[in-house]
């Protein structure tokens, strides 16, 4: 193994705020996007794809504000192959110290049929639009969408055109997660060998996880010569998701003997951003998820525990500390003070100011009065509560539920709606249904419940329940979360949280705009 300082550098291109946010229900608020971007910047991500500026005014403002606040990372925006998109993208990213325009077009036979362009017409369009982007920005990335299903000769042709037009990075997307690792490595290697000018640009890989091979495909592409990996935190993304940042980074760090490449990522910050993205997106990390799952460093069987006690390396190829875990789970109690809570938060990867600590401490004391012991996962759940309260139009004041075997459940809900207290009572098929119906009576809406999910944060009958609710209304999707030792209360608060987010999104979304459909439309230039 060569010295790390002499190894090839692999750039990490994070698209959590763009491709990751396109997961149904994963839409983040403006402030949440700024916060995630700052965390990505601090952990050493090389390029942050901050959004799709022409998709909406909200997207444009988020990309623009992230560009203005960036410290080290290059800020990138996505643009379709037309002048309007590219101009809008440049207006958003031009404020960054380091910027990039990322423009793309679908080149496979299936994707060429969407705009109904011939091969020659598309080739001309690629030359025109990449040239236009390069005239605005010195750093241009070009992607042939669905590259892995594009004819070989045509793929080589359009990549050569993009390079001659001024592209500095050529990204090869496996848009539908179709390829396999051996193919991924071979494709990159052959392109670098065959395309004139390939040695003058950086080749990148963008893999989806439809067949569960995104991480393997990305690392194989690097073995083939790619020097940029596009990825997201927790593998967030459309359908089965994208390559997970934490997986490729830790794979290269842990198996540097066979993958002799390095990144600029501070891996001790991985756990904190993983938890934060899970919170703001509403997509909980599965327990057995590689690197960041709750069970990734848990050992229950007797043989494993005995081996761990004798030597941690028997069953751990990474240290919890390497990704920002303290390695302990010592509980706090109702007698614990602010200093102990702050110390615990720091061990869990959360940095909080004095005012935020004061707010969290109040919620911690309330929880400690209901629970004998407050564990790490309880503290993490507390961080999710009340984050949007000061901007909420709808707030739960009180709730009373009557349920049992004798008849339909009944819920009486008191809410504050824009400063006015209102109350309603409703019956339902169970306490949660009754509570939701009472809320709908107080705040009439046409939102369809797409997801209702409950999981216990810790063990025991006094465990906090974390509830996720996903709502869809006229094409707008929003997710709400809440945690409480009372499952019905957590459900009502999560539902109200999702309604508040719907209100915000309805206000900020451009009329008729759909972030999924915009990828496949081509406005007049």
Short mmCIF file of C-alpha atoms in Angstrom, two decimals:
data_model
loop_
_atom_site.label_atom_id
_atom_site.label_comp_id
_atom_site.label_asym_id
_atom_site.label_seq_id
_atom_site.Cartn_x
_atom_site.Cartn_y
_atom_site.Cartn_z
CA UNK A 1 0.00 0.00 0.00
CA UNK A 2 1.42 3.35 -1.02
CA UNK A 3 1.62 6.34 1.28
CA UNK A 4 -1.77 8.09 1.42
CA UNK A 5 -0.31 11.43 0.40
CA UNK A 6 0.76 9.81 -2.89
CA UNK A 7 -2.49 8.03 -3.62
CA UNK A 8 -5.02 9.18 -6.20
CA UNK A 9 -7.59 11.64 -4.89
CA UNK A 10 -11.27 10.82 -5.45
CA UNK A 11 -13.59 13.83 -5.40
CA UNK A 12 -16.83 13.47 -3.45
CA UNK A 13 -19.79 15.09 -5.21
CA UNK A 14 -22.78 15.13 -2.87
CA UNK A 15 -26.24 15.43 -4.39
CA UNK A 16 -28.36 14.97 -1.25
CA UNK A 17 -29.90 18.40 -1.77
CA UNK A 18 -30.79 17.68 -5.39
CA UNK A 19 -31.16 14.00 -6.31
CA UNK A 20 -31.67 12.99 -2.69
CA UNK A 21 -34.42 15.56 -2.21
CA UNK A 22 -36.27 14.12 -5.20
CA UNK A 23 -37.27 11.12 -3.06
CA UNK A 24 -41.05 11.36 -2.63
CA UNK A 25 -41.66 13.15 0.66
CA UNK A 26 -38.03 14.08 1.25
CA UNK A 27 -38.43 17.78 0.48
CA UNK A 28 -36.50 19.98 2.91
CA UNK A 29 -37.23 23.51 4.07
CA UNK A 30 -34.99 26.40 3.04
CA UNK A 31 -33.26 26.60 6.43
CA UNK A 32 -32.77 22.82 6.50
CA UNK A 33 -31.06 22.92 3.10
CA UNK A 34 -28.70 25.64 4.32
CA UNK A 35 -27.92 23.64 7.43
CA UNK A 36 -27.23 20.40 5.53
CA UNK A 37 -25.06 22.28 3.01
CA UNK A 38 -23.01 23.77 5.86
CA UNK A 39 -22.52 20.31 7.38
CA UNK A 40 -21.46 18.89 4.01
CA UNK A 41 -19.00 21.75 3.58
CA UNK A 42 -17.57 21.24 7.08
CA UNK A 43 -17.07 17.49 6.58
CA UNK A 44 -14.96 18.05 3.46
CA UNK A 45 -17.31 17.34 0.54
CA UNK A 46 -15.62 18.61 -2.63
CA UNK A 47 -18.72 19.49 -4.69
CA UNK A 48 -22.22 20.13 -3.34
CA UNK A 49 -25.02 19.89 -5.89
CA UNK A 50 -27.29 22.31 -4.11
CA UNK A 51 -30.40 21.96 -6.25
CA UNK A 52 -32.17 22.49 -9.56
CA UNK A 53 -32.43 26.31 -9.79
CA UNK A 54 -35.09 26.52 -12.50
CA UNK A 55 -37.42 24.04 -10.77
CA UNK A 56 -38.93 26.72 -8.52
CA UNK A 57 -38.20 30.02 -6.82
CA UNK A 58 -37.53 28.08 -3.63
CA UNK A 59 -34.89 25.93 -5.34
CA UNK A 60 -33.24 28.98 -6.90
CA UNK A 61 -33.05 30.84 -3.60
CA UNK A 62 -31.68 27.80 -1.78
CA UNK A 63 -28.90 27.27 -4.34
CA UNK A 64 -28.10 31.00 -4.38
CA UNK A 65 -27.94 31.27 -0.58
CA UNK A 66 -25.83 28.12 -0.29
CA UNK A 67 -23.45 29.55 -2.91
CA UNK A 68 -23.09 32.77 -0.94
CA UNK A 69 -22.41 30.92 2.34
CA UNK A 70 -20.07 28.21 1.06
CA UNK A 71 -16.57 28.11 2.55
CA UNK A 72 -14.59 25.38 0.83
CA UNK A 73 -16.86 23.25 -1.33
CA UNK A 74 -17.59 23.93 -4.98
CA UNK A 75 -21.31 24.72 -5.35
CA UNK A 76 -23.10 23.16 -8.30
CA UNK A 77 -26.55 23.54 -9.81
CA UNK A 78 -28.35 21.25 -12.25
CA UNK A 79 -29.60 22.42 -15.66
CA UNK A 80 -31.24 20.73 -18.60
CA UNK A 81 -29.79 21.15 -22.07
CA UNK A 82 -31.34 24.54 -22.84
CA UNK A 83 -30.24 28.14 -22.46
CA UNK A 84 -32.98 29.09 -19.97
CA UNK A 85 -31.96 26.39 -17.49
CA UNK A 86 -28.26 27.11 -17.85
CA UNK A 87 -28.69 30.87 -17.43
CA UNK A 88 -30.85 30.36 -14.34
CA UNK A 89 -28.31 27.92 -12.91
CA UNK A 90 -25.46 30.39 -13.42
CA UNK A 91 -27.42 33.17 -11.72
CA UNK A 92 -27.72 30.92 -8.66
CA UNK A 93 -24.19 29.51 -8.41
CA UNK A 94 -22.18 32.54 -9.55
CA UNK A 95 -21.99 33.87 -5.98
CA UNK A 96 -19.87 30.93 -4.78
CA UNK A 97 -16.09 31.16 -4.45
CA UNK A 98 -16.00 27.90 -6.43
CA UNK A 99 -18.91 27.11 -8.72
CA UNK A 100 -20.07 24.63 -11.34
CA UNK A 101 -22.85 24.26 -13.90
CA UNK A 102 -24.04 20.67 -14.34
CA UNK A 103 -26.01 20.21 -17.53
CA UNK A 104 -27.44 16.95 -18.85
CA UNK A 105 -29.53 15.28 -21.53
CA UNK A 106 -30.80 11.72 -21.94
CA UNK A 107 -28.77 9.94 -24.63
CA UNK A 108 -30.09 6.36 -24.65
CA UNK A 109 -32.64 5.35 -27.31
CA UNK A 110 -35.39 5.44 -24.68
CA UNK A 111 -34.44 8.89 -23.47
CA UNK A 112 -33.81 10.33 -26.93
CA UNK A 113 -37.42 9.54 -27.70
CA UNK A 114 -38.67 11.84 -24.92
CA UNK A 115 -37.70 15.12 -26.69
CA UNK A 116 -38.03 13.28 -30.04
CA UNK A 117 -34.56 14.23 -31.29
CA UNK A 118 -32.45 12.43 -33.86
CA UNK A 119 -28.88 11.50 -32.97
CA UNK A 120 -27.54 14.41 -35.02
CA UNK A 121 -30.02 16.90 -33.55
CA UNK A 122 -29.09 15.84 -30.04
CA UNK A 123 -25.38 16.06 -30.83
CA UNK A 124 -25.84 19.62 -32.05
CA UNK A 125 -27.83 20.48 -28.94
CA UNK A 126 -25.10 19.11 -26.69
CA UNK A 127 -22.44 21.21 -28.43
CA UNK A 128 -24.53 24.39 -28.23
CA UNK A 129 -25.57 24.05 -24.59
CA UNK A 130 -22.23 22.90 -23.19
CA UNK A 131 -20.53 25.75 -25.05
CA UNK A 132 -23.05 28.19 -23.60
CA UNK A 133 -22.45 26.87 -20.08
CA UNK A 134 -18.67 27.10 -20.50
CA UNK A 135 -18.95 30.71 -21.68
CA UNK A 136 -20.60 31.49 -18.35
CA UNK A 137 -18.62 29.25 -15.98
CA UNK A 138 -15.11 27.83 -16.22
CA UNK A 139 -16.16 24.61 -14.47
CA UNK A 140 -18.81 22.63 -16.37
CA UNK A 141 -20.01 19.11 -15.79
CA UNK A 142 -21.90 17.26 -18.49
CA UNK A 143 -23.96 14.08 -18.07
CA UNK A 144 -25.42 11.77 -20.73
CA UNK A 145 -28.45 10.59 -18.74
CA UNK A 146 -28.95 6.80 -18.96
CA UNK A 147 -25.38 6.47 -20.23
CA UNK A 148 -25.17 2.78 -19.34
CA UNK A 149 -27.96 2.01 -21.84
CA UNK A 150 -26.62 4.29 -24.59
CA UNK A 151 -25.07 2.78 -27.75
CA UNK A 152 -21.28 2.62 -27.41
CA UNK A 153 -20.40 4.53 -30.59
CA UNK A 154 -22.92 7.26 -29.87
CA UNK A 155 -21.81 7.59 -26.25
CA UNK A 156 -18.21 8.09 -27.38
CA UNK A 157 -19.37 10.61 -29.98
CA UNK A 158 -21.35 12.83 -27.63
CA UNK A 159 -18.72 12.70 -24.87
CA UNK A 160 -16.10 13.91 -27.37
CA UNK A 161 -18.47 16.71 -28.41
CA UNK A 162 -19.00 17.75 -24.78
CA UNK A 163 -15.25 17.78 -24.10
CA UNK A 164 -14.54 19.89 -27.18
CA UNK A 165 -17.36 22.26 -26.18
CA UNK A 166 -15.66 22.90 -22.84
CA UNK A 167 -16.89 20.34 -20.30
CA UNK A 168 -14.33 19.83 -17.53
CA UNK A 169 -16.07 16.87 -15.87
CA UNK A 170 -17.82 14.03 -17.71
CA UNK A 171 -20.29 12.21 -15.50
CA UNK A 172 -21.46 8.73 -16.52
CA UNK A 173 -24.87 8.10 -14.89
CA UNK A 174 -26.33 4.66 -14.33
CA UNK A 175 -29.68 6.42 -14.14
CA UNK A 176 -31.83 3.34 -13.57
CA UNK A 177 -29.37 1.20 -11.61
CA UNK A 178 -29.05 -1.28 -14.47
CA UNK A 179 -25.33 -1.93 -14.70
CA UNK A 180 -23.11 -4.32 -12.73
CA UNK A 181 -19.66 -3.68 -11.19
CA UNK A 182 -17.60 -5.36 -13.91
CA UNK A 183 -19.50 -3.40 -16.57
CA UNK A 184 -19.09 -0.18 -14.62
CA UNK A 185 -15.31 -0.50 -14.44
CA UNK A 186 -15.01 -1.58 -18.07
CA UNK A 187 -17.19 1.26 -19.35
CA UNK A 188 -15.13 3.98 -17.66
CA UNK A 189 -11.84 2.38 -18.69
CA UNK A 190 -12.90 2.02 -22.33
CA UNK A 191 -14.21 5.60 -22.51
CA UNK A 192 -10.96 7.02 -21.16
CA UNK A 193 -9.01 4.97 -23.71
CA UNK A 194 -11.30 5.63 -26.68
CA UNK A 195 -12.52 9.25 -26.46
CA UNK A 196 -10.15 11.97 -27.70
CA UNK A 197 -9.45 14.48 -24.92
CA UNK A 198 -10.57 12.12 -22.16
CA UNK A 199 -7.24 12.52 -20.39
CA UNK A 200 -7.92 16.25 -19.99
CA UNK A 201 -11.15 15.91 -17.98
CA UNK A 202 -12.33 14.22 -14.80
CA UNK A 203 -14.63 11.23 -15.26
CA UNK A 204 -17.36 10.82 -12.66
CA UNK A 205 -19.79 8.06 -11.75
CA UNK A 206 -23.42 8.44 -10.67
CA UNK A 207 -25.05 5.16 -9.66
CA UNK A 208 -28.54 4.26 -8.52
CA UNK A 209 -29.31 1.35 -6.23
CA UNK A 210 -32.21 -0.37 -8.01
CA UNK A 211 -30.40 -3.73 -7.95
CA UNK A 212 -28.53 -3.02 -4.71
CA UNK A 213 -25.19 -2.44 -6.47
CA UNK A 214 -24.74 1.34 -6.31
CA UNK A 215 -21.78 1.28 -3.92
CA UNK A 216 -20.09 -1.59 -5.75
CA UNK A 217 -20.65 0.08 -9.13
CA UNK A 218 -19.25 3.40 -7.91
CA UNK A 219 -16.10 1.83 -6.49
CA UNK A 220 -15.68 -0.28 -9.64
CA UNK A 221 -15.93 2.89 -11.73
CA UNK A 222 -13.11 4.40 -9.67
CA UNK A 223 -11.05 1.27 -10.33
CA UNK A 224 -11.74 1.91 -14.02
CA UNK A 225 -10.40 5.45 -13.78
CA UNK A 226 -13.25 7.65 -12.53
CA UNK A 227 -12.06 10.23 -10.02
CA UNK A 228 -15.36 11.64 -8.83
CA UNK A 229 -18.18 9.78 -7.08
CA UNK A 230 -21.68 11.24 -7.00
CA UNK A 231 -23.45 10.16 -3.84
CA UNK A 232 -25.90 11.12 -1.11
CA UNK A 233 -26.06 10.90 2.67
CA UNK A 234 -27.78 7.64 3.74
CA UNK A 235 -28.11 6.72 0.05
CA UNK A 236 -31.13 9.01 -0.19
CA UNK A 237 -32.59 9.31 -3.68
CA UNK A 238 -35.34 8.40 -6.10
CA UNK A 239 -36.66 4.83 -6.17
CA UNK A 240 -34.09 2.65 -4.34
CA UNK A 241 -31.76 5.59 -3.80
CA UNK A 242 -28.23 6.59 -4.81
CA UNK A 243 -24.72 5.56 -3.89
CA UNK A 244 -24.33 6.20 -0.16
CA UNK A 245 -21.54 8.65 0.68
CA UNK A 246 -20.77 6.94 3.97
CA UNK A 247 -20.38 3.56 2.28
CA UNK A 248 -17.92 4.52 -0.47
CA UNK A 249 -15.88 6.75 1.84
CA UNK A 250 -15.57 4.14 4.59
CA UNK A 251 -14.94 1.36 2.07
CA UNK A 252 -11.93 3.25 0.71
CA UNK A 253 -10.75 4.10 4.23
CA UNK A 254 -11.15 0.58 5.61
CA UNK A 255 -9.94 -1.38 2.56
CA UNK A 256 -7.24 1.03 1.45
CA UNK A 257 -5.04 -1.99 0.80
CA UNK A 258 -7.06 -2.90 -2.30
CA UNK A 259 -8.67 0.48 -2.97
CA UNK A 260 -5.67 2.84 -2.79
CA UNK A 261 -7.58 6.10 -3.13
CA UNK A 262 -8.21 8.90 -0.70
CA UNK A 263 -10.92 11.50 -0.12
CA UNK A 264 -11.02 14.75 1.83
CA UNK A 265 -13.91 13.62 4.05
CA UNK A 266 -13.67 13.97 7.82
CA UNK A 267 -15.32 10.64 8.63
CA UNK A 268 -15.92 11.55 12.27
CA UNK A 269 -18.71 13.85 11.05
CA UNK A 270 -20.60 11.09 9.21
CA UNK A 271 -22.94 10.05 12.01
CA UNK A 272 -24.07 13.57 12.83
CA UNK A 273 -25.04 14.42 9.25
CA UNK A 274 -26.63 11.01 8.74
CA UNK A 275 -28.93 11.62 11.69
CA UNK A 276 -29.69 15.16 10.59
CA UNK A 277 -30.58 14.15 7.03
CA UNK A 278 -32.79 11.36 8.38
CA UNK A 279 -34.59 13.89 10.56
CA UNK A 280 -35.20 16.61 7.99
CA UNK A 281 -36.05 14.19 5.17
CA UNK A 282 -38.33 12.00 7.26
CA UNK A 283 -36.54 8.90 5.94
CA UNK A 284 -35.38 6.88 8.92
CA UNK A 285 -32.21 4.83 8.47
CA UNK A 286 -32.86 1.09 8.51
CA UNK A 287 -31.36 -0.61 11.55
CA UNK A 288 -29.04 -2.86 9.52
CA UNK A 289 -27.88 -0.12 7.12
CA UNK A 290 -24.14 -0.29 6.49
CA UNK A 291 -22.00 2.19 8.46
CA UNK A 292 -24.80 4.35 9.95
CA UNK A 293 -27.51 1.85 10.90
CA UNK A 294 -28.43 1.45 14.56
CA UNK A 295 -27.17 -2.15 14.52
CA UNK A 296 -23.99 -1.48 12.52
CA UNK A 297 -21.91 -1.63 15.72
CA UNK A 298 -24.29 -3.70 17.86
CA UNK A 299 -23.39 -7.21 19.01
CA UNK A 300 -26.02 -9.39 20.65
CA UNK A 301 -25.04 -13.04 20.21
CA UNK A 302 -22.98 -14.58 23.00
CA UNK A 303 -20.16 -15.61 20.66
CA UNK A 304 -19.90 -12.10 19.24
CA UNK A 305 -20.03 -10.43 22.65
CA UNK A 306 -17.35 -12.74 24.01
CA UNK A 307 -15.16 -12.03 20.99
CA UNK A 308 -15.68 -8.28 21.36
CA UNK A 309 -14.70 -8.35 25.02
CA UNK A 310 -11.47 -10.14 24.14
CA UNK A 311 -10.61 -8.04 21.09
CA UNK A 312 -12.88 -5.58 19.29
CA UNK A 313 -11.22 -6.42 15.99
CA UNK A 314 -12.73 -9.92 16.15
CA UNK A 315 -16.05 -8.54 14.89
CA UNK A 316 -15.45 -4.86 14.07
CA UNK A 317 -13.55 -3.81 10.97
CA UNK A 318 -14.14 -0.12 11.80
CA UNK A 319 -14.19 1.75 15.07
CA UNK A 320 -17.42 3.53 16.05
CA UNK A 321 -15.27 6.60 16.77
CA UNK A 322 -14.21 6.70 13.11
CA UNK A 323 -17.69 7.79 12.05
CA UNK A 324 -18.42 9.99 15.06
CA UNK A 325 -20.00 7.52 17.48
CA UNK A 326 -18.98 7.65 21.11
CA UNK A 327 -19.17 3.87 21.38
CA UNK A 328 -21.21 4.15 24.58
CA UNK A 329 -24.88 4.48 25.39
CA UNK A 330 -24.95 5.68 29.00
CA UNK A 331 -28.40 6.93 30.06
CA UNK A 332 -29.22 10.27 31.65
CA UNK A 333 -31.92 10.79 34.26
CA UNK A 334 -34.17 13.47 35.71
CA UNK A 335 -31.37 14.66 38.00
CA UNK A 336 -28.93 15.26 35.13
CA UNK A 337 -28.05 18.88 34.46
CA UNK A 338 -27.40 21.07 31.43
CA UNK A 339 -23.67 20.28 31.42
CA UNK A 340 -24.33 16.54 31.23
CA UNK A 341 -26.89 17.06 28.45
CA UNK A 342 -24.51 19.26 26.46
CA UNK A 343 -21.73 16.69 26.86
CA UNK A 344 -24.08 13.93 25.67
CA UNK A 345 -25.16 15.98 22.65
CA UNK A 346 -21.52 16.61 21.73
CA UNK A 347 -20.76 12.88 21.96
CA UNK A 348 -23.73 12.24 19.67
CA UNK A 349 -22.40 14.72 17.12
CA UNK A 350 -24.74 17.66 17.81
CA UNK A 351 -23.41 21.17 18.31
CA UNK A 352 -25.99 23.43 19.95
CA UNK A 353 -25.99 27.04 21.05
CA UNK A 354 -27.05 28.21 24.49
CA UNK A 355 -30.60 29.10 23.42
CA UNK A 356 -31.10 25.79 21.63
CA UNK A 357 -29.69 23.90 24.62
CA UNK A 358 -32.15 25.69 26.88
CA UNK A 359 -35.07 24.59 24.69
CA UNK A 360 -33.82 21.01 24.45
CA UNK A 361 -33.20 20.88 28.20
CA UNK A 362 -36.84 21.75 28.90
CA UNK A 363 -37.99 18.90 26.64
CA UNK A 364 -35.39 16.61 28.20
CA UNK A 365 -36.70 17.29 31.72
CA UNK A 366 -40.28 16.69 30.59
CA UNK A 367 -39.23 13.35 29.11
CA UNK A 368 -37.14 12.42 32.16
CA UNK A 369 -40.18 12.92 34.37
CA UNK A 370 -42.01 10.26 32.30
CA UNK A 371 -39.07 7.87 31.86
CA UNK A 372 -36.70 6.40 34.40
CA UNK A 373 -33.74 6.54 32.03
CA UNK A 374 -33.18 8.66 28.91
CA UNK A 375 -30.90 6.90 26.42
CA UNK A 376 -28.91 8.17 23.44
CA UNK A 377 -31.71 7.39 21.00
CA UNK A 378 -34.15 9.31 23.19
CA UNK A 379 -31.87 12.35 23.00
CA UNK A 380 -31.65 12.04 19.21
CA UNK A 381 -35.44 11.88 19.03
CA UNK A 382 -35.69 14.99 21.21
CA UNK A 383 -33.67 16.89 18.63
CA UNK A 384 -36.50 16.31 16.16
CA UNK A 385 -39.19 17.85 18.34
CA UNK A 386 -40.22 21.47 18.06
CA UNK A 387 -37.72 22.48 15.37
CA UNK A 388 -40.36 24.21 13.24
CA UNK A 389 -42.65 25.37 16.05
CA UNK A 390 -41.91 29.07 15.86
CA UNK A 391 -42.99 29.19 12.20
CA UNK A 392 -45.95 26.82 12.49
CA UNK A 393 -49.44 28.01 11.59
CA UNK A 394 -50.94 24.96 13.31
CA UNK A 395 -50.01 23.83 16.81
CA UNK A 396 -51.40 21.16 19.11
CA UNK A 397 -52.53 22.60 22.44
CA UNK A 398 -54.11 19.55 24.08
CA UNK A 399 -55.74 16.26 23.22
CA UNK A 400 -57.96 13.74 24.99
CA UNK A 401 -58.71 10.31 23.58
CA UNK A 402 -61.23 7.69 24.70
CA UNK A 403 -60.79 4.22 23.21
CA UNK A 404 -61.25 0.56 24.03
CA UNK A 405 -63.37 -2.47 23.15
CA UNK A 406 -66.72 -0.84 23.87
CA UNK A 407 -67.13 1.19 20.67
CA UNK A 408 -65.51 3.69 18.30
CA UNK A 409 -62.64 5.78 19.60
CA UNK A 410 -63.27 9.44 20.33
CA UNK A 411 -60.68 12.23 20.21
CA UNK A 412 -61.07 15.81 21.41
CA UNK A 413 -58.34 18.01 19.97
CA UNK A 414 -57.55 21.61 20.87
CA UNK A 415 -55.32 23.47 18.42
CA UNK A 416 -53.95 26.94 17.95
CA UNK A 417 -54.39 28.04 14.34
CA UNK A 418 -52.71 31.34 13.54
CA UNK A 419 -53.05 32.42 17.18
CA UNK A 420 -56.68 31.36 17.62
CA UNK A 421 -57.68 28.43 19.87
CA UNK A 422 -60.18 26.01 18.34
CA UNK A 423 -61.52 22.63 19.49
CA UNK A 424 -63.17 19.69 17.75
CA UNK A 425 -64.30 16.18 18.67
CA UNK A 426 -64.42 13.26 16.24
CA UNK A 427 -64.95 9.50 16.25
CA UNK A 428 -62.75 7.09 14.35
CA UNK A 429 -61.58 3.56 13.78
CA UNK A 430 -59.07 3.70 16.61
CA UNK A 431 -57.51 6.62 18.53
CA UNK A 432 -55.14 7.76 15.77
CA UNK A 433 -57.90 7.81 13.14
CA UNK A 434 -60.14 9.76 15.52
CA UNK A 435 -57.36 12.28 16.26
CA UNK A 436 -56.61 12.79 12.56
CA UNK A 437 -60.31 13.33 11.80
CA UNK A 438 -60.58 15.94 14.56
CA UNK A 439 -57.53 17.74 13.16
CA UNK A 440 -59.04 17.67 9.66
CA UNK A 441 -62.24 19.16 11.04
CA UNK A 442 -60.26 22.04 12.54
CA UNK A 443 -58.07 22.45 9.47
CA UNK A 444 -59.96 21.15 6.40
CA UNK A 445 -57.63 19.75 3.76
CA UNK A 446 -57.52 17.34 0.84
CA UNK A 447 -54.20 15.80 1.80
CA UNK A 448 -53.91 12.07 1.19
CA UNK A 449 -52.08 10.02 3.84
CA UNK A 450 -49.33 8.17 1.97
CA UNK A 451 -47.38 6.87 4.93
CA UNK A 452 -47.97 6.36 8.63
CA UNK A 453 -45.06 4.73 10.43
CA UNK A 454 -44.35 4.16 14.12
CA UNK A 455 -41.25 2.78 15.73
CA UNK A 456 -40.08 2.66 19.34
CA UNK A 457 -36.93 4.66 19.97
CA UNK A 458 -35.80 2.50 22.87
CA UNK A 459 -37.03 -0.62 24.64
CA UNK A 460 -39.66 -0.83 27.37
CA UNK A 461 -43.28 0.21 27.83
CA UNK A 462 -42.17 3.78 28.57
CA UNK A 463 -40.23 4.05 25.29
CA UNK A 464 -40.63 7.09 23.09
CA UNK A 465 -42.49 6.43 19.88
CA UNK A 466 -41.22 8.21 16.79
CA UNK A 467 -43.99 8.68 14.25
CA UNK A 468 -43.51 9.60 10.58
CA UNK A 469 -46.41 10.87 8.48
CA UNK A 470 -46.24 11.56 4.75
CA UNK A 471 -49.00 13.59 3.08
CA UNK A 472 -49.71 14.36 -0.57
CA UNK A 473 -51.96 17.18 -1.75
CA UNK A 474 -52.31 18.12 -5.42
CA UNK A 475 -48.83 16.87 -6.29
CA UNK A 476 -47.15 18.45 -3.25
CA UNK A 477 -45.63 16.00 -0.78
CA UNK A 478 -44.57 16.72 2.80
CA UNK A 479 -43.35 14.60 5.68
CA UNK A 480 -43.81 15.25 9.39
CA UNK A 481 -42.19 13.61 12.39
CA UNK A 482 -42.62 13.70 16.13
CA UNK A 483 -41.58 11.70 19.18
CA UNK A 484 -43.44 11.16 22.44
CA UNK A 485 -43.95 8.48 25.04
CA UNK A 486 -47.64 8.65 24.07
CA UNK A 487 -47.96 7.17 20.57
CA UNK A 488 -51.26 8.94 19.86
CA UNK A 489 -49.84 12.34 20.85
CA UNK A 490 -46.76 11.70 18.68
CA UNK A 491 -49.07 10.73 15.79
CA UNK A 492 -51.14 13.92 16.09
CA UNK A 493 -48.04 16.12 16.29
CA UNK A 494 -46.44 14.38 13.29
CA UNK A 495 -49.65 14.85 11.29
CA UNK A 496 -49.80 18.55 12.22
CA UNK A 497 -46.08 18.92 11.41
CA UNK A 498 -46.72 17.51 7.92
CA UNK A 499 -49.68 19.87 7.43
CA UNK A 500 -47.49 22.83 8.38
CA UNK A 501 -44.90 21.75 5.82
CA UNK A 502 -47.62 21.41 3.19
CA UNK A 503 -48.66 24.98 3.88
CA UNK A 504 -45.08 26.19 3.46
CA UNK A 505 -44.55 24.22 0.26
CA UNK A 506 -47.88 25.37 -1.21
CA UNK A 507 -46.83 28.97 -0.60
CA UNK A 508 -43.34 28.62 -2.08
CA UNK A 509 -43.97 26.27 -5.01
CA UNK A 510 -44.28 27.85 -8.42
CA UNK A 511 -47.76 27.31 -9.93
CA UNK A 512 -47.91 24.06 -11.86
CA UNK A 513 -44.29 23.10 -11.14
CA UNK A 514 -43.47 19.45 -10.51
CA UNK A 515 -39.82 18.71 -9.72
CA UNK A 516 -40.13 15.17 -11.15
CA UNK A 517 -41.78 16.18 -14.43
CA UNK A 518 -39.41 19.09 -15.07
CA UNK A 519 -36.61 16.66 -15.88
CA UNK A 520 -38.49 15.56 -18.96
CA UNK A 521 -39.76 18.86 -20.32
CA UNK A 522 -37.91 21.24 -22.57
CA UNK A 523 -39.07 24.87 -22.40
CA UNK A 524 -38.47 27.17 -25.32
CA UNK A 525 -34.99 28.57 -25.36
#
